[in-house]
Amino acid sequence: MNEKTDTGGALQVPKILHELFGRTTTKAEMTIVLASCIILSSFLLFHTYSEWSGFTAWKKAVLIIITLDITGGVAANVTKGTNTYYQASRTARLVFLGVHIQPLILEWLFGNLLLATAVWISTIASACIITNIREGGIQRTAGMASALTVAGILILLADPHFILNVLLALYIFKLVFSFAVDHDGH
């Protein structure tokens, strides 16, 4: 990554990483996102290893990738670079929401179709509604209220697998609050 000296330490992000960090980011934001992703994923995967230790190697790999994606995305989606990148394009926002099928993959890994489907549908619906609210300060409040409501659904339908519940809760906040809310008022 090349550092631009005229933007106060902003880093130009390679095109292949625009969906993760936007077109520009800062060293501090990138460090925070990567550190929180690695630390939270490591603790979560270590703490719950007994729940998924029987998976085949490729299922373990899928779980690790999904865990890194979700934990990293919760923080990355509120960074200025990522927020600006997605607020600039309605199509990019819709594609982002469309490809986030992690609950369905987690259902395949852990086998709870009702929980995964309920969280996936309610999360995507809430995120679509929140991303279309353009009224001043109400979007942030509506985003948090929606995320909490969907988290309530998760709590009511909770699965015995702690890792599944945590990943679904983080998924909800990643999409409904971190992603759907315009944190910089574009």
PDB file of C-alpha atoms in Angstrom:
ATOM      1  CA  MET A   1       0.000   0.000   0.000  1.00  0.00           C
ATOM      2  CA  ASN A   2       1.283   3.423  -0.859  1.00  0.00           C
ATOM      3  CA  GLU A   3       1.066   6.201   1.685  1.00  0.00           C
ATOM      4  CA  LYS A   4      -0.261   9.538   0.442  1.00  0.00           C
ATOM      5  CA  THR A   5       1.449  12.397   2.244  1.00  0.00           C
ATOM      6  CA  ASP A   6      -1.186  15.022   1.427  1.00  0.00           C
ATOM      7  CA  THR A   7      -4.094  13.282   3.182  1.00  0.00           C
ATOM      8  CA  GLY A   8      -2.841  13.141   6.739  1.00  0.00           C
ATOM      9  CA  GLY A   9      -1.579   9.563   6.727  1.00  0.00           C
ATOM     10  CA  ALA A  10      -4.299   8.060   4.551  1.00  0.00           C
ATOM     11  CA  LEU A  11      -3.381   4.842   2.803  1.00  0.00           C
ATOM     12  CA  GLN A  12      -4.454   4.018  -0.721  1.00  0.00           C
ATOM     13  CA  VAL A  13      -6.066   0.588  -0.595  1.00  0.00           C
ATOM     14  CA  PRO A  14      -5.373  -1.825  -3.483  1.00  0.00           C
ATOM     15  CA  LYS A  15      -8.467  -2.332  -5.648  1.00  0.00           C
ATOM     16  CA  ILE A  16      -8.787  -5.989  -4.623  1.00  0.00           C
ATOM     17  CA  LEU A  17      -9.331  -4.865  -0.989  1.00  0.00           C
ATOM     18  CA  HIS A  18     -11.805  -1.997  -1.647  1.00  0.00           C
ATOM     19  CA  GLU A  19     -14.738  -4.100  -0.426  1.00  0.00           C
ATOM     20  CA  LEU A  20     -12.965  -4.566   2.918  1.00  0.00           C
ATOM     21  CA  PHE A  21     -11.393  -1.167   3.594  1.00  0.00           C
ATOM     22  CA  GLY A  22     -12.759   1.204   0.948  1.00  0.00           C
ATOM     23  CA  ARG A  23     -10.498   3.171  -1.404  1.00  0.00           C
ATOM     24  CA  THR A  24      -8.551   4.763   1.424  1.00  0.00           C
ATOM     25  CA  THR A  25      -8.028   3.985   5.085  1.00  0.00           C
ATOM     26  CA  THR A  26      -5.589   4.863   7.820  1.00  0.00           C
ATOM     27  CA  LYS A  27      -2.935   2.739   9.483  1.00  0.00           C
ATOM     28  CA  ALA A  28      -4.777   3.109  12.779  1.00  0.00           C
ATOM     29  CA  GLU A  29      -8.139   1.929  11.416  1.00  0.00           C
ATOM     30  CA  MET A  30      -6.570  -0.968   9.528  1.00  0.00           C
ATOM     31  CA  THR A  31      -4.614  -2.014  12.623  1.00  0.00           C
ATOM     32  CA  ILE A  32      -7.698  -1.833  14.854  1.00  0.00           C
ATOM     33  CA  VAL A  33      -9.827  -3.840  12.411  1.00  0.00           C
ATOM     34  CA  LEU A  34      -7.198  -6.536  11.861  1.00  0.00           C
ATOM     35  CA  ALA A  35      -6.258  -6.792  15.542  1.00  0.00           C
ATOM     36  CA  SER A  36      -9.868  -7.041  16.726  1.00  0.00           C
ATOM     37  CA  CYS A  37     -10.630  -9.599  14.015  1.00  0.00           C
ATOM     38  CA  ILE A  38      -7.670 -11.813  14.897  1.00  0.00           C
ATOM     39  CA  ILE A  39      -8.081 -11.508  18.668  1.00  0.00           C
ATOM     40  CA  LEU A  40     -11.847 -12.093  18.758  1.00  0.00           C
ATOM     41  CA  SER A  41     -11.691 -14.922  16.208  1.00  0.00           C
ATOM     42  CA  SER A  42      -8.861 -16.631  18.100  1.00  0.00           C
ATOM     43  CA  PHE A  43     -10.646 -16.423  21.455  1.00  0.00           C
ATOM     44  CA  LEU A  44     -13.957 -17.555  20.007  1.00  0.00           C
ATOM     45  CA  LEU A  45     -12.516 -20.461  18.032  1.00  0.00           C
ATOM     46  CA  PHE A  46     -10.304 -21.604  20.920  1.00  0.00           C
ATOM     47  CA  HIS A  47     -13.104 -21.342  23.496  1.00  0.00           C
ATOM     48  CA  THR A  48     -15.561 -23.330  21.372  1.00  0.00           C
ATOM     49  CA  TYR A  49     -13.193 -25.869  19.819  1.00  0.00           C
ATOM     50  CA  SER A  50     -15.064 -28.788  21.401  1.00  0.00           C
ATOM     51  CA  GLU A  51     -18.191 -27.735  19.453  1.00  0.00           C
ATOM     52  CA  TRP A  52     -16.530 -28.075  16.050  1.00  0.00           C
ATOM     53  CA  SER A  53     -13.484 -30.301  16.636  1.00  0.00           C
ATOM     54  CA  GLY A  54     -15.252 -33.207  14.888  1.00  0.00           C
ATOM     55  CA  PHE A  55     -15.653 -31.297  11.613  1.00  0.00           C
ATOM     56  CA  THR A  56     -13.729 -32.444   8.570  1.00  0.00           C
ATOM     57  CA  ALA A  57     -10.687 -30.331   7.665  1.00  0.00           C
ATOM     58  CA  TRP A  58     -12.487 -28.408   4.947  1.00  0.00           C
ATOM     59  CA  LYS A  59     -15.498 -27.700   7.194  1.00  0.00           C
ATOM     60  CA  LYS A  60     -13.080 -26.399   9.832  1.00  0.00           C
ATOM     61  CA  ALA A  61     -11.517 -24.167   7.171  1.00  0.00           C
ATOM     62  CA  VAL A  62     -14.947 -22.829   6.166  1.00  0.00           C
ATOM     63  CA  LEU A  63     -15.805 -22.074   9.806  1.00  0.00           C
ATOM     64  CA  ILE A  64     -12.492 -20.270  10.365  1.00  0.00           C
ATOM     65  CA  ILE A  65     -12.956 -18.163   7.215  1.00  0.00           C
ATOM     66  CA  ILE A  66     -16.541 -17.249   8.158  1.00  0.00           C
ATOM     67  CA  THR A  67     -15.437 -16.381  11.689  1.00  0.00           C
ATOM     68  CA  LEU A  68     -12.676 -14.079  10.383  1.00  0.00           C
ATOM     69  CA  ASP A  69     -15.065 -12.481   7.881  1.00  0.00           C
ATOM     70  CA  ILE A  70     -17.781 -11.755  10.414  1.00  0.00           C
ATOM     71  CA  THR A  71     -15.520 -10.558  13.242  1.00  0.00           C
ATOM     72  CA  GLY A  72     -13.496  -8.362  10.893  1.00  0.00           C
ATOM     73  CA  GLY A  73     -16.562  -6.950   9.193  1.00  0.00           C
ATOM     74  CA  VAL A  74     -18.206  -5.686  12.372  1.00  0.00           C
ATOM     75  CA  ALA A  75     -15.344  -3.215  12.879  1.00  0.00           C
ATOM     76  CA  ALA A  76     -14.397  -2.652   9.218  1.00  0.00           C
ATOM     77  CA  ASN A  77     -17.904  -1.581   8.220  1.00  0.00           C
ATOM     78  CA  VAL A  78     -17.829   1.443  10.522  1.00  0.00           C
ATOM     79  CA  THR A  79     -14.495   2.753   9.249  1.00  0.00           C
ATOM     80  CA  LYS A  80     -14.606   5.949   7.224  1.00  0.00           C
ATOM     81  CA  GLY A  81     -13.093   4.291   4.125  1.00  0.00           C
ATOM     82  CA  THR A  82     -15.508   1.357   4.036  1.00  0.00           C
ATOM     83  CA  ASN A  83     -18.512   3.513   4.903  1.00  0.00           C
ATOM     84  CA  THR A  84     -17.642   6.034   2.171  1.00  0.00           C
ATOM     85  CA  TYR A  85     -17.036   3.261  -0.385  1.00  0.00           C
ATOM     86  CA  TYR A  86     -20.449   1.668   0.110  1.00  0.00           C
ATOM     87  CA  GLN A  87     -22.401   4.896   0.555  1.00  0.00           C
ATOM     88  CA  ALA A  88     -21.211   5.995  -2.893  1.00  0.00           C
ATOM     89  CA  SER A  89     -22.994   3.139  -4.676  1.00  0.00           C
ATOM     90  CA  ARG A  90     -26.465   1.738  -4.076  1.00  0.00           C
ATOM     91  CA  THR A  91     -25.570  -1.222  -6.307  1.00  0.00           C
ATOM     92  CA  ALA A  92     -22.485  -2.014  -4.204  1.00  0.00           C
ATOM     93  CA  ARG A  93     -24.624  -1.916  -1.038  1.00  0.00           C
ATOM     94  CA  LEU A  94     -27.180  -4.302  -2.527  1.00  0.00           C
ATOM     95  CA  VAL A  95     -24.483  -6.693  -3.787  1.00  0.00           C
ATOM     96  CA  PHE A  96     -22.837  -6.599  -0.351  1.00  0.00           C
ATOM     97  CA  LEU A  97     -26.105  -7.603   1.307  1.00  0.00           C
ATOM     98  CA  GLY A  98     -26.831 -10.212  -1.353  1.00  0.00           C
ATOM     99  CA  VAL A  99     -23.572 -12.098  -0.877  1.00  0.00           C
ATOM    100  CA  HIS A 100     -23.850 -12.258   2.902  1.00  0.00           C
ATOM    101  CA  ILE A 101     -25.331 -15.727   3.229  1.00  0.00           C
ATOM    102  CA  GLN A 102     -23.141 -16.785   6.162  1.00  0.00           C
ATOM    103  CA  PRO A 103     -26.110 -17.896   8.320  1.00  0.00           C
ATOM    104  CA  LEU A 104     -27.063 -20.405   5.640  1.00  0.00           C
ATOM    105  CA  ILE A 105     -23.512 -21.754   5.535  1.00  0.00           C
ATOM    106  CA  LEU A 106     -23.455 -21.906   9.336  1.00  0.00           C
ATOM    107  CA  GLU A 107     -26.758 -23.791   9.200  1.00  0.00           C
ATOM    108  CA  TRP A 108     -25.115 -26.320   6.923  1.00  0.00           C
ATOM    109  CA  LEU A 109     -22.233 -26.673   9.413  1.00  0.00           C
ATOM    110  CA  PHE A 110     -24.302 -26.804  12.621  1.00  0.00           C
ATOM    111  CA  GLY A 111     -27.730 -27.946  11.408  1.00  0.00           C
ATOM    112  CA  ASN A 112     -30.185 -25.363  12.756  1.00  0.00           C
ATOM    113  CA  LEU A 113     -32.308 -24.385   9.752  1.00  0.00           C
ATOM    114  CA  LEU A 114     -34.973 -22.440  11.683  1.00  0.00           C
ATOM    115  CA  LEU A 115     -32.476 -20.251  13.548  1.00  0.00           C
ATOM    116  CA  ALA A 116     -30.226 -19.604  10.549  1.00  0.00           C
ATOM    117  CA  THR A 117     -33.105 -18.797   8.209  1.00  0.00           C
ATOM    118  CA  ALA A 118     -34.854 -16.535  10.725  1.00  0.00           C
ATOM    119  CA  VAL A 119     -31.653 -14.594  11.432  1.00  0.00           C
ATOM    120  CA  TRP A 120     -30.685 -14.362   7.756  1.00  0.00           C
ATOM    121  CA  ILE A 121     -34.083 -13.133   6.528  1.00  0.00           C
ATOM    122  CA  SER A 122     -34.654 -10.702   9.395  1.00  0.00           C
ATOM    123  CA  THR A 123     -31.104  -9.344   9.164  1.00  0.00           C
ATOM    124  CA  ILE A 124     -31.187  -8.760   5.411  1.00  0.00           C
ATOM    125  CA  ALA A 125     -34.684  -7.227   5.593  1.00  0.00           C
ATOM    126  CA  SER A 126     -33.652  -4.927   8.445  1.00  0.00           C
ATOM    127  CA  ALA A 127     -30.435  -3.904   6.699  1.00  0.00           C
ATOM    128  CA  CYS A 128     -32.343  -3.083   3.501  1.00  0.00           C
ATOM    129  CA  ILE A 129     -34.801  -0.929   5.414  1.00  0.00           C
ATOM    130  CA  ILE A 130     -32.090   0.856   7.424  1.00  0.00           C
ATOM    131  CA  THR A 131     -29.877   1.534   4.408  1.00  0.00           C
ATOM    132  CA  ASN A 132     -32.830   3.289   2.735  1.00  0.00           C
ATOM    133  CA  ILE A 133     -33.538   5.636   5.644  1.00  0.00           C
ATOM    134  CA  ARG A 134     -31.983   8.956   4.715  1.00  0.00           C
ATOM    135  CA  GLU A 135     -33.461  11.089   7.469  1.00  0.00           C
ATOM    136  CA  GLY A 136     -30.713  12.710   9.564  1.00  0.00           C
ATOM    137  CA  GLY A 137     -30.009  11.147  12.943  1.00  0.00           C
ATOM    138  CA  ILE A 138     -32.855   8.634  12.864  1.00  0.00           C
ATOM    139  CA  GLN A 139     -30.910   6.067  10.819  1.00  0.00           C
ATOM    140  CA  ARG A 140     -28.377   5.326  13.573  1.00  0.00           C
ATOM    141  CA  THR A 141     -31.108   4.905  16.193  1.00  0.00           C
ATOM    142  CA  ALA A 142     -33.252   2.788  13.863  1.00  0.00           C
ATOM    143  CA  GLY A 143     -30.210   0.679  12.971  1.00  0.00           C
ATOM    144  CA  MET A 144     -29.391  -0.087  16.581  1.00  0.00           C
ATOM    145  CA  ALA A 145     -33.049  -0.746  17.452  1.00  0.00           C
ATOM    146  CA  SER A 146     -33.359  -3.111  14.479  1.00  0.00           C
ATOM    147  CA  ALA A 147     -30.139  -4.922  15.358  1.00  0.00           C
ATOM    148  CA  LEU A 148     -31.358  -5.400  18.922  1.00  0.00           C
ATOM    149  CA  THR A 149     -34.738  -6.671  17.690  1.00  0.00           C
ATOM    150  CA  VAL A 150     -33.117  -9.246  15.410  1.00  0.00           C
ATOM    151  CA  ALA A 151     -30.750 -10.199  18.248  1.00  0.00           C
ATOM    152  CA  GLY A 152     -33.893 -10.803  20.322  1.00  0.00           C
ATOM    153  CA  ILE A 153     -35.044 -13.310  17.706  1.00  0.00           C
ATOM    154  CA  LEU A 154     -31.653 -14.992  18.006  1.00  0.00           C
ATOM    155  CA  ILE A 155     -31.963 -15.177  21.787  1.00  0.00           C
ATOM    156  CA  LEU A 156     -35.461 -16.700  21.560  1.00  0.00           C
ATOM    157  CA  LEU A 157     -34.301 -19.354  19.095  1.00  0.00           C
ATOM    158  CA  ALA A 158     -30.795 -19.825  20.561  1.00  0.00           C
ATOM    159  CA  ASP A 159     -28.839 -22.904  19.564  1.00  0.00           C
ATOM    160  CA  PRO A 160     -26.874 -25.121  21.977  1.00  0.00           C
ATOM    161  CA  HIS A 161     -23.698 -24.254  20.016  1.00  0.00           C
ATOM    162  CA  PHE A 162     -22.212 -21.143  21.627  1.00  0.00           C
ATOM    163  CA  ILE A 163     -20.093 -20.360  18.562  1.00  0.00           C
ATOM    164  CA  LEU A 164     -23.149 -20.370  16.302  1.00  0.00           C
ATOM    165  CA  ASN A 165     -25.042 -17.955  18.558  1.00  0.00           C
ATOM    166  CA  VAL A 166     -22.060 -15.590  18.821  1.00  0.00           C
ATOM    167  CA  LEU A 167     -21.367 -15.607  15.069  1.00  0.00           C
ATOM    168  CA  LEU A 168     -25.025 -14.947  14.276  1.00  0.00           C
ATOM    169  CA  ALA A 169     -25.150 -12.089  16.807  1.00  0.00           C
ATOM    170  CA  LEU A 170     -22.018 -10.545  15.291  1.00  0.00           C
ATOM    171  CA  TYR A 171     -23.468 -11.056  11.790  1.00  0.00           C
ATOM    172  CA  ILE A 172     -26.578  -9.114  12.821  1.00  0.00           C
ATOM    173  CA  PHE A 173     -24.565  -6.165  14.114  1.00  0.00           C
ATOM    174  CA  LYS A 174     -22.172  -6.342  11.147  1.00  0.00           C
ATOM    175  CA  LEU A 175     -24.975  -5.876   8.633  1.00  0.00           C
ATOM    176  CA  VAL A 176     -27.772  -4.013  10.425  1.00  0.00           C
ATOM    177  CA  PHE A 177     -25.744  -1.498  12.403  1.00  0.00           C
ATOM    178  CA  SER A 178     -22.158  -1.424  11.136  1.00  0.00           C
ATOM    179  CA  PHE A 179     -22.994  -1.678   7.422  1.00  0.00           C
ATOM    180  CA  ALA A 180     -26.515  -0.323   6.875  1.00  0.00           C
ATOM    181  CA  VAL A 181     -26.036   2.871   8.910  1.00  0.00           C
ATOM    182  CA  ASP A 182     -24.198   5.747   7.226  1.00  0.00           C
ATOM    183  CA  HIS A 183     -21.857   6.603  10.095  1.00  0.00           C
ATOM    184  CA  ASP A 184     -20.379   9.658   8.367  1.00  0.00           C
ATOM    185  CA  GLY A 185     -23.547  11.344   7.082  1.00  0.00           C
ATOM    186  CA  HIS A 186     -22.982  11.024   3.317  1.00  0.00           C
TER     187      HIS A 186
END
